[in-house]
Structure formats: C-alpha cells, structure tokens
Amino acid sequence: MSSKLPPKPMRASRISIAQLMQPGQANNLGNVHGGWIMKLVDEAGALACMRHAQRRVVTVAIDQMVFRQPIRIGDLIILTAEVTYAGHTSMEVEVQVVAENPITGERTHTNTAYLVYVALDDDGKPVHVPPLLAENPAEKRRVEQAKERQERRLAQK
Ligand SMILES: CC(C)(COP(=O)(O)OP(=O)(O)OC[C@H]1O[C@@H](n2cnc3c(N)ncnc32)[C@H](O)[C@@H]1OP(=O)(O)O)[C@@H](O)C(=O)NCCC(=O)NCCS
C-alpha cells in the first residue's frame, strides 16, 4: 500500500445532492421516513469520500443521528457532504441536511451527521487515501475536531 499520495483540499470532496420528497418516502405521520434520510446521508457521504479517494468505499461507522425537525413530503432535501478527516485508509465525512420548501423558499437545517468510510482496492482490501489539506484556520479546526471524534470512535471499539 503506497502512502505517498499527494494531499487533496477539503473543498475538492464537497458534494451536494438534492431530491424531491415523494409520498412513497412517507412515514405513518406523513413526514419523510427517518430511514430514507439516513440512506441519502450515507449516499452523500460515500460520494464525497469517493471523490477524495478516487476509490470505491464502504461505510464503517455512523455516529448518532438526531433529527431536529421533520421533513415534509413535497420538500426538497439538500444534502451537502465534505471529507473532514483522512487517516490511512479511512475518512470521516460531515453531511449537512437541509429541507427546502420549494414554494416559499424557506430552508430548515434538520441535521448534521458524521460517518466514516474505508477506501477499498480492486481486491476489496483497505487502501491508502490521499492526506486531507486544510486550507484555512476554519478548516484546520474542523480537521482537529474530526480527529478527536475518530479517536473517540476507536476508543469505543
Ligand atoms: C471496513 C472494513 C473493510 C475494514 O476492514 P478491517 O480489516 O477492519 O480494516 P482495519 O482494521 O485496518 O480498519 C480500516 C480503517 O477503518 C478504521 N475503522 C475501523 N473500525 C472503525 C470504527 N468503528 N470507527 C471508525 N473507524 C474505524 C480503522 O481505524 C482504519 O483506519 P485507518 O486505516 O485510517 O487507520 C471491514 O470492516 C468491512 O468490510 N466492513 C463492512 C463494511 C460494510 O459492509 N458496510 C456497509 C455497506 S457499505
């Protein structure tokens, strides 16, 4: 496994996906099913990691997910994901979830999720990922916080 990959900036991994919430995604209360939001969060996180690693990835850990506001059928759900930490083969990604009422334009931040993925080579074995380049003090802080979260996850294993 080579570890001499050139660093890549955090912003290069940034990805946004948007999807209109349809009746098929409703729970018994008529809001969007939490499991559906989790699936979209996982997809957005994986895409950001694939962009960073330029490899296929698998989810290894999902932190606690707290839904602060319901997302309604007819809302546009917008997920923005960015890699916040790169280890040897693992990456943490932050996913922000926003619901937009497309008629009024009102936007609600419903949750932030942190997930960890591992990059795999063609044989399905963990493979090195490029180091993450933090380009300003705010990004450096985010990377430090991500490292602390990753240390806590590994300590809990
Ligand atoms: C992910 C997987 C390939 C890791 O294999 P492994 O032999 O355990 O590999 P390692 O122990 O070397 O761990 C690989 C990396 O994951 C990290 N990791 C492992 N468990 C972790 C956890 N619970 N939380 C956070 N990171 C974790 C390790 O710290 C390591 O990171 P590093 O290389 O940056 O230091 C393997 O566990 C697996 O296939 N899991 C199933 C994945 C899956 O099916 N996901 C759901 C569908 S995508």
PDB file of C-alpha atoms and ligand atoms in Angstrom:
ATOM      1  CA  MET A   1       0.000   0.000   0.000  1.00  0.00           C
ATOM      2  CA  SER A   2       1.550   3.329  -1.038  1.00  0.00           C
ATOM      3  CA  SER A   3       1.047   6.271   1.312  1.00  0.00           C
ATOM      4  CA  LYS A   4       2.808   8.817  -0.919  1.00  0.00           C
ATOM      5  CA  LEU A   5      -0.339  10.208  -2.442  1.00  0.00           C
ATOM      6  CA  PRO A   6      -0.484  13.993  -2.944  1.00  0.00           C
ATOM      7  CA  PRO A   7      -2.765  15.824  -0.483  1.00  0.00           C
ATOM      8  CA  LYS A   8      -6.173  16.984  -1.695  1.00  0.00           C
ATOM      9  CA  PRO A   9      -8.106  20.008  -0.434  1.00  0.00           C
ATOM     10  CA  MET A  10     -11.251  19.509   1.623  1.00  0.00           C
ATOM     11  CA  ARG A  11     -13.279  21.503  -0.907  1.00  0.00           C
ATOM     12  CA  ALA A  12     -12.443  19.013  -3.701  1.00  0.00           C
ATOM     13  CA  SER A  13     -14.588  16.404  -1.945  1.00  0.00           C
ATOM     14  CA  ARG A  14     -17.578  18.703  -1.415  1.00  0.00           C
ATOM     15  CA  ILE A  15     -20.740  17.400  -2.994  1.00  0.00           C
ATOM     16  CA  SER A  16     -24.418  18.387  -2.880  1.00  0.00           C
ATOM     17  CA  ILE A  17     -27.342  16.233  -3.835  1.00  0.00           C
ATOM     18  CA  ALA A  18     -30.973  17.297  -3.879  1.00  0.00           C
ATOM     19  CA  GLN A  19     -34.099  15.184  -4.079  1.00  0.00           C
ATOM     20  CA  LEU A  20     -37.812  15.990  -4.009  1.00  0.00           C
ATOM     21  CA  MET A  21     -39.547  14.064  -1.216  1.00  0.00           C
ATOM     22  CA  GLN A  22     -42.410  11.987  -2.625  1.00  0.00           C
ATOM     23  CA  PRO A  23     -45.366  10.191  -0.950  1.00  0.00           C
ATOM     24  CA  GLY A  24     -43.534   6.848  -1.257  1.00  0.00           C
ATOM     25  CA  GLN A  25     -40.985   8.138   1.277  1.00  0.00           C
ATOM     26  CA  ALA A  26     -43.581   8.986   3.959  1.00  0.00           C
ATOM     27  CA  ASN A  27     -43.878   7.507   7.445  1.00  0.00           C
ATOM     28  CA  ASN A  28     -47.232   6.983   9.199  1.00  0.00           C
ATOM     29  CA  LEU A  29     -47.360  10.676  10.155  1.00  0.00           C
ATOM     30  CA  GLY A  30     -46.956  11.840   6.564  1.00  0.00           C
ATOM     31  CA  ASN A  31     -43.404  13.128   7.065  1.00  0.00           C
ATOM     32  CA  VAL A  32     -40.308  11.687   5.446  1.00  0.00           C
ATOM     33  CA  HIS A  33     -39.220   8.372   6.947  1.00  0.00           C
ATOM     34  CA  GLY A  34     -36.023   8.721   9.019  1.00  0.00           C
ATOM     35  CA  GLY A  35     -34.565   5.636   7.345  1.00  0.00           C
ATOM     36  CA  TRP A  36     -34.911   7.295   3.963  1.00  0.00           C
ATOM     37  CA  ILE A  37     -32.978  10.340   5.183  1.00  0.00           C
ATOM     38  CA  MET A  38     -30.284   8.017   6.596  1.00  0.00           C
ATOM     39  CA  LYS A  39     -29.948   6.320   3.205  1.00  0.00           C
ATOM     40  CA  LEU A  40     -29.477   9.673   1.450  1.00  0.00           C
ATOM     41  CA  VAL A  41     -26.965  10.772   4.127  1.00  0.00           C
ATOM     42  CA  ASP A  42     -24.981   7.570   3.547  1.00  0.00           C
ATOM     43  CA  GLU A  43     -25.048   8.082  -0.229  1.00  0.00           C
ATOM     44  CA  ALA A  44     -23.893  11.710   0.011  1.00  0.00           C
ATOM     45  CA  GLY A  45     -21.120  10.734   2.451  1.00  0.00           C
ATOM     46  CA  ALA A  46     -19.930   7.917   0.208  1.00  0.00           C
ATOM     47  CA  LEU A  47     -19.852  10.218  -2.835  1.00  0.00           C
ATOM     48  CA  ALA A  48     -17.686  12.799  -1.020  1.00  0.00           C
ATOM     49  CA  CYS A  49     -15.281  10.023   0.045  1.00  0.00           C
ATOM     50  CA  MET A  50     -15.173   8.548  -3.465  1.00  0.00           C
ATOM     51  CA  ARG A  51     -14.264  11.996  -4.759  1.00  0.00           C
ATOM     52  CA  HIS A  52     -11.458  12.285  -2.220  1.00  0.00           C
ATOM     53  CA  ALA A  53     -10.078   8.764  -2.528  1.00  0.00           C
ATOM     54  CA  GLN A  54     -10.971   8.099  -6.180  1.00  0.00           C
ATOM     55  CA  ARG A  55     -11.777   4.578  -4.984  1.00  0.00           C
ATOM     56  CA  ARG A  56     -14.898   2.687  -4.048  1.00  0.00           C
ATOM     57  CA  VAL A  57     -15.664   2.964  -0.345  1.00  0.00           C
ATOM     58  CA  VAL A  58     -17.647   1.169   2.356  1.00  0.00           C
ATOM     59  CA  THR A  59     -19.296   2.660   5.415  1.00  0.00           C
ATOM     60  CA  VAL A  60     -17.576   1.510   8.598  1.00  0.00           C
ATOM     61  CA  ALA A  61     -19.225   3.775  11.214  1.00  0.00           C
ATOM     62  CA  ILE A  62     -22.179   6.136  11.520  1.00  0.00           C
ATOM     63  CA  ASP A  63     -22.346   8.456  14.510  1.00  0.00           C
ATOM     64  CA  GLN A  64     -25.549   9.185  16.357  1.00  0.00           C
ATOM     65  CA  MET A  65     -28.098  10.891  14.083  1.00  0.00           C
ATOM     66  CA  VAL A  66     -30.513  13.398  15.582  1.00  0.00           C
ATOM     67  CA  PHE A  67     -33.419  14.705  13.513  1.00  0.00           C
ATOM     68  CA  ARG A  68     -34.218  18.197  14.796  1.00  0.00           C
ATOM     69  CA  GLN A  69     -37.160  18.984  12.501  1.00  0.00           C
ATOM     70  CA  PRO A  70     -39.476  16.812  10.398  1.00  0.00           C
ATOM     71  CA  ILE A  71     -39.025  16.884   6.616  1.00  0.00           C
ATOM     72  CA  ARG A  72     -42.334  17.050   4.798  1.00  0.00           C
ATOM     73  CA  ILE A  73     -43.490  15.374   1.625  1.00  0.00           C
ATOM     74  CA  GLY A  74     -43.091  17.954  -1.170  1.00  0.00           C
ATOM     75  CA  ASP A  75     -39.916  19.401   0.392  1.00  0.00           C
ATOM     76  CA  LEU A  76     -36.649  19.404  -1.468  1.00  0.00           C
ATOM     77  CA  ILE A  77     -33.998  17.700   0.658  1.00  0.00           C
ATOM     78  CA  ILE A  78     -30.482  19.027   0.068  1.00  0.00           C
ATOM     79  CA  LEU A  79     -27.507  17.093   1.421  1.00  0.00           C
ATOM     80  CA  THR A  80     -24.039  18.617   1.409  1.00  0.00           C
ATOM     81  CA  ALA A  81     -21.110  16.359   2.247  1.00  0.00           C
ATOM     82  CA  GLU A  82     -17.422  17.086   2.726  1.00  0.00           C
ATOM     83  CA  VAL A  83     -14.489  14.977   3.918  1.00  0.00           C
ATOM     84  CA  THR A  84     -13.283  16.355   7.279  1.00  0.00           C
ATOM     85  CA  TYR A  85     -10.544  13.848   8.120  1.00  0.00           C
ATOM     86  CA  ALA A  86      -8.384  11.375   6.234  1.00  0.00           C
ATOM     87  CA  GLY A  87      -6.476   8.663   8.078  1.00  0.00           C
ATOM     88  CA  HIS A  88      -4.524   5.895   6.338  1.00  0.00           C
ATOM     89  CA  THR A  89      -7.450   4.118   4.711  1.00  0.00           C
ATOM     90  CA  SER A  90     -10.388   5.771   6.491  1.00  0.00           C
ATOM     91  CA  MET A  91     -12.145   9.096   6.004  1.00  0.00           C
ATOM     92  CA  GLU A  92     -14.651  10.982   8.109  1.00  0.00           C
ATOM     93  CA  VAL A  93     -17.308  12.940   6.276  1.00  0.00           C
ATOM     94  CA  GLU A  94     -19.679  15.618   7.542  1.00  0.00           C
ATOM     95  CA  VAL A  95     -23.135  15.647   5.967  1.00  0.00           C
ATOM     96  CA  GLN A  96     -25.428  18.639   6.415  1.00  0.00           C
ATOM     97  CA  VAL A  97     -29.114  18.079   5.730  1.00  0.00           C
ATOM     98  CA  VAL A  98     -31.369  20.990   4.770  1.00  0.00           C
ATOM     99  CA  ALA A  99     -35.058  20.829   3.841  1.00  0.00           C
ATOM    100  CA  GLU A 100     -36.364  23.469   1.455  1.00  0.00           C
ATOM    101  CA  ASN A 101     -39.975  24.309   0.822  1.00  0.00           C
ATOM    102  CA  PRO A 102     -39.726  24.912  -2.939  1.00  0.00           C
ATOM    103  CA  ILE A 103     -42.753  27.244  -2.931  1.00  0.00           C
ATOM    104  CA  THR A 104     -41.805  29.604  -0.090  1.00  0.00           C
ATOM    105  CA  GLY A 105     -38.054  29.036  -0.374  1.00  0.00           C
ATOM    106  CA  GLU A 106     -37.874  28.536   3.408  1.00  0.00           C
ATOM    107  CA  ARG A 107     -34.896  26.399   4.374  1.00  0.00           C
ATOM    108  CA  THR A 108     -34.512  24.390   7.584  1.00  0.00           C
ATOM    109  CA  HIS A 109     -31.327  22.721   8.743  1.00  0.00           C
ATOM    110  CA  THR A 110     -32.625  19.369  10.005  1.00  0.00           C
ATOM    111  CA  ASN A 111     -29.445  17.547  10.982  1.00  0.00           C
ATOM    112  CA  THR A 112     -25.698  17.117  10.705  1.00  0.00           C
ATOM    113  CA  ALA A 113     -24.256  13.630  10.520  1.00  0.00           C
ATOM    114  CA  TYR A 114     -20.729  12.232  10.742  1.00  0.00           C
ATOM    115  CA  LEU A 115     -19.821   8.966   9.061  1.00  0.00           C
ATOM    116  CA  VAL A 116     -16.607   7.039   8.462  1.00  0.00           C
ATOM    117  CA  TYR A 117     -15.769   5.176   5.267  1.00  0.00           C
ATOM    118  CA  VAL A 118     -12.867   2.964   4.251  1.00  0.00           C
ATOM    119  CA  ALA A 119     -11.444   3.018   0.714  1.00  0.00           C
ATOM    120  CA  LEU A 120     -11.021  -0.369  -0.947  1.00  0.00           C
ATOM    121  CA  ASP A 121      -8.669  -1.522  -3.678  1.00  0.00           C
ATOM    122  CA  ASP A 122      -9.708  -3.756  -6.571  1.00  0.00           C
ATOM    123  CA  ASP A 123      -9.387  -6.828  -4.322  1.00  0.00           C
ATOM    124  CA  GLY A 124     -11.675  -5.335  -1.684  1.00  0.00           C
ATOM    125  CA  LYS A 125      -8.815  -4.616   0.749  1.00  0.00           C
ATOM    126  CA  PRO A 126      -8.426  -1.277   2.592  1.00  0.00           C
ATOM    127  CA  VAL A 127      -6.150   1.040   0.617  1.00  0.00           C
ATOM    128  CA  HIS A 128      -4.409   4.319   1.420  1.00  0.00           C
ATOM    129  CA  VAL A 129      -6.267   7.563   0.731  1.00  0.00           C
ATOM    130  CA  PRO A 130      -4.717  10.973  -0.024  1.00  0.00           C
ATOM    131  CA  PRO A 131      -3.987  13.186   3.001  1.00  0.00           C
ATOM    132  CA  LEU A 132      -6.529  15.973   3.532  1.00  0.00           C
ATOM    133  CA  LEU A 133      -5.385  19.547   3.010  1.00  0.00           C
ATOM    134  CA  ALA A 134      -6.992  22.140   5.314  1.00  0.00           C
ATOM    135  CA  GLU A 135      -6.584  25.485   3.569  1.00  0.00           C
ATOM    136  CA  ASN A 136      -7.616  27.972   6.249  1.00  0.00           C
ATOM    137  CA  PRO A 137      -7.999  28.208  10.058  1.00  0.00           C
ATOM    138  CA  ALA A 138     -11.683  27.188   9.942  1.00  0.00           C
ATOM    139  CA  GLU A 139     -10.858  24.015   8.005  1.00  0.00           C
ATOM    140  CA  LYS A 140      -7.921  23.270  10.336  1.00  0.00           C
ATOM    141  CA  ARG A 141     -10.318  23.475  13.293  1.00  0.00           C
ATOM    142  CA  ARG A 142     -12.752  21.110  11.569  1.00  0.00           C
ATOM    143  CA  VAL A 143      -9.967  18.609  10.923  1.00  0.00           C
ATOM    144  CA  GLU A 144      -8.851  18.782  14.579  1.00  0.00           C
ATOM    145  CA  GLN A 145     -12.429  18.180  15.755  1.00  0.00           C
ATOM    146  CA  ALA A 146     -12.776  15.296  13.296  1.00  0.00           C
ATOM    147  CA  LYS A 147      -9.564  13.701  14.598  1.00  0.00           C
ATOM    148  CA  GLU A 148     -10.934  13.891  18.151  1.00  0.00           C
ATOM    149  CA  ARG A 149     -14.194  12.239  17.054  1.00  0.00           C
ATOM    150  CA  GLN A 150     -12.263   9.482  15.272  1.00  0.00           C
ATOM    151  CA  GLU A 151     -10.115   8.879  18.380  1.00  0.00           C
ATOM    152  CA  ARG A 152     -13.302   8.566  20.452  1.00  0.00           C
ATOM    153  CA  ARG A 153     -14.808   6.077  17.964  1.00  0.00           C
ATOM    154  CA  LEU A 154     -11.717   3.909  18.005  1.00  0.00           C
ATOM    155  CA  ALA A 155     -11.535   4.054  21.801  1.00  0.00           C
ATOM    156  CA  GLN A 156     -15.135   2.764  21.947  1.00  0.00           C
ATOM    157  CA  LYS A 157     -14.499  -0.187  19.607  1.00  0.00           C
TER     158      LYS A 157
HETATM  159  C1  LIG B   1     -14.386  -1.557   6.533  1.00  0.00           C
HETATM  160  C2  LIG B   1     -13.571  -2.846   6.533  1.00  0.00           C
HETATM  161  C3  LIG B   1     -13.103  -3.143   5.109  1.00  0.00           C
HETATM  162  C4  LIG B   1     -12.344  -2.584   7.424  1.00  0.00           C
HETATM  163  O1  LIG B   1     -11.597  -3.745   7.410  1.00  0.00           O
HETATM  164  P1  LIG B   1     -10.572  -4.057   8.607  1.00  0.00           P
HETATM  165  O2  LIG B   1      -9.822  -5.283   8.266  1.00  0.00           O
HETATM  166  O3  LIG B   1     -11.349  -3.995   9.883  1.00  0.00           O
HETATM  167  O4  LIG B   1      -9.579  -2.859   8.488  1.00  0.00           O
HETATM  168  P2  LIG B   1      -8.845  -2.046   9.628  1.00  0.00           P
HETATM  169  O5  LIG B   1      -8.995  -2.591  10.985  1.00  0.00           O
HETATM  170  O6  LIG B   1      -7.443  -1.881   9.078  1.00  0.00           O
HETATM  171  O7  LIG B   1      -9.577  -0.647   9.582  1.00  0.00           O
HETATM  172  C5  LIG B   1      -9.544   0.157   8.423  1.00  0.00           C
HETATM  173  C6  LIG B   1      -9.735   1.602   8.833  1.00  0.00           C
HETATM  174  O8  LIG B   1     -11.045   1.741   9.385  1.00  0.00           O
HETATM  175  C7  LIG B   1     -10.966   2.382  10.653  1.00  0.00           C
HETATM  176  N1  LIG B   1     -12.027   1.845  11.490  1.00  0.00           N
HETATM  177  C8  LIG B   1     -12.242   0.535  11.776  1.00  0.00           C
HETATM  178  N2  LIG B   1     -13.302   0.448  12.609  1.00  0.00           N
HETATM  179  C9  LIG B   1     -13.744   1.711  12.828  1.00  0.00           C
HETATM  180  C10 LIG B   1     -14.801   2.259  13.604  1.00  0.00           C
HETATM  181  N3  LIG B   1     -15.619   1.505  14.326  1.00  0.00           N
HETATM  182  N4  LIG B   1     -14.969   3.596  13.594  1.00  0.00           N
HETATM  183  C11 LIG B   1     -14.150   4.381  12.884  1.00  0.00           C
HETATM  184  N5  LIG B   1     -13.129   3.924  12.124  1.00  0.00           N
HETATM  185  C12 LIG B   1     -12.926   2.598  12.108  1.00  0.00           C
HETATM  186  C13 LIG B   1      -9.581   1.998  11.184  1.00  0.00           C
HETATM  187  O9  LIG B   1      -9.166   2.927  12.179  1.00  0.00           O
HETATM  188  C14 LIG B   1      -8.764   2.080   9.916  1.00  0.00           C
HETATM  189  O10 LIG B   1      -8.477   3.440   9.642  1.00  0.00           O
HETATM  190  P3  LIG B   1      -7.015   3.942   9.108  1.00  0.00           P
HETATM  191  O11 LIG B   1      -6.572   2.974   8.045  1.00  0.00           O
HETATM  192  O12 LIG B   1      -7.290   5.295   8.561  1.00  0.00           O
HETATM  193  O13 LIG B   1      -6.108   3.958  10.285  1.00  0.00           O
HETATM  194  C15 LIG B   1     -14.382  -4.058   7.085  1.00  0.00           C
HETATM  195  O14 LIG B   1     -14.617  -3.838   8.459  1.00  0.00           O
HETATM  196  C16 LIG B   1     -15.684  -4.248   6.358  1.00  0.00           C
HETATM  197  O15 LIG B   1     -15.712  -4.762   5.229  1.00  0.00           O
HETATM  198  N6  LIG B   1     -16.812  -3.833   6.988  1.00  0.00           N
HETATM  199  C17 LIG B   1     -18.120  -3.932   6.344  1.00  0.00           C
HETATM  200  C18 LIG B   1     -18.415  -2.673   5.563  1.00  0.00           C
HETATM  201  C19 LIG B   1     -19.834  -2.651   5.046  1.00  0.00           C
HETATM  202  O16 LIG B   1     -20.317  -3.663   4.558  1.00  0.00           O
HETATM  203  N7  LIG B   1     -20.515  -1.502   5.182  1.00  0.00           N
HETATM  204  C20 LIG B   1     -21.902  -1.382   4.883  1.00  0.00           C
HETATM  205  C21 LIG B   1     -22.218  -1.269   3.451  1.00  0.00           C
HETATM  206  S1  LIG B   1     -21.239  -0.125   2.548  1.00  0.00           S
END
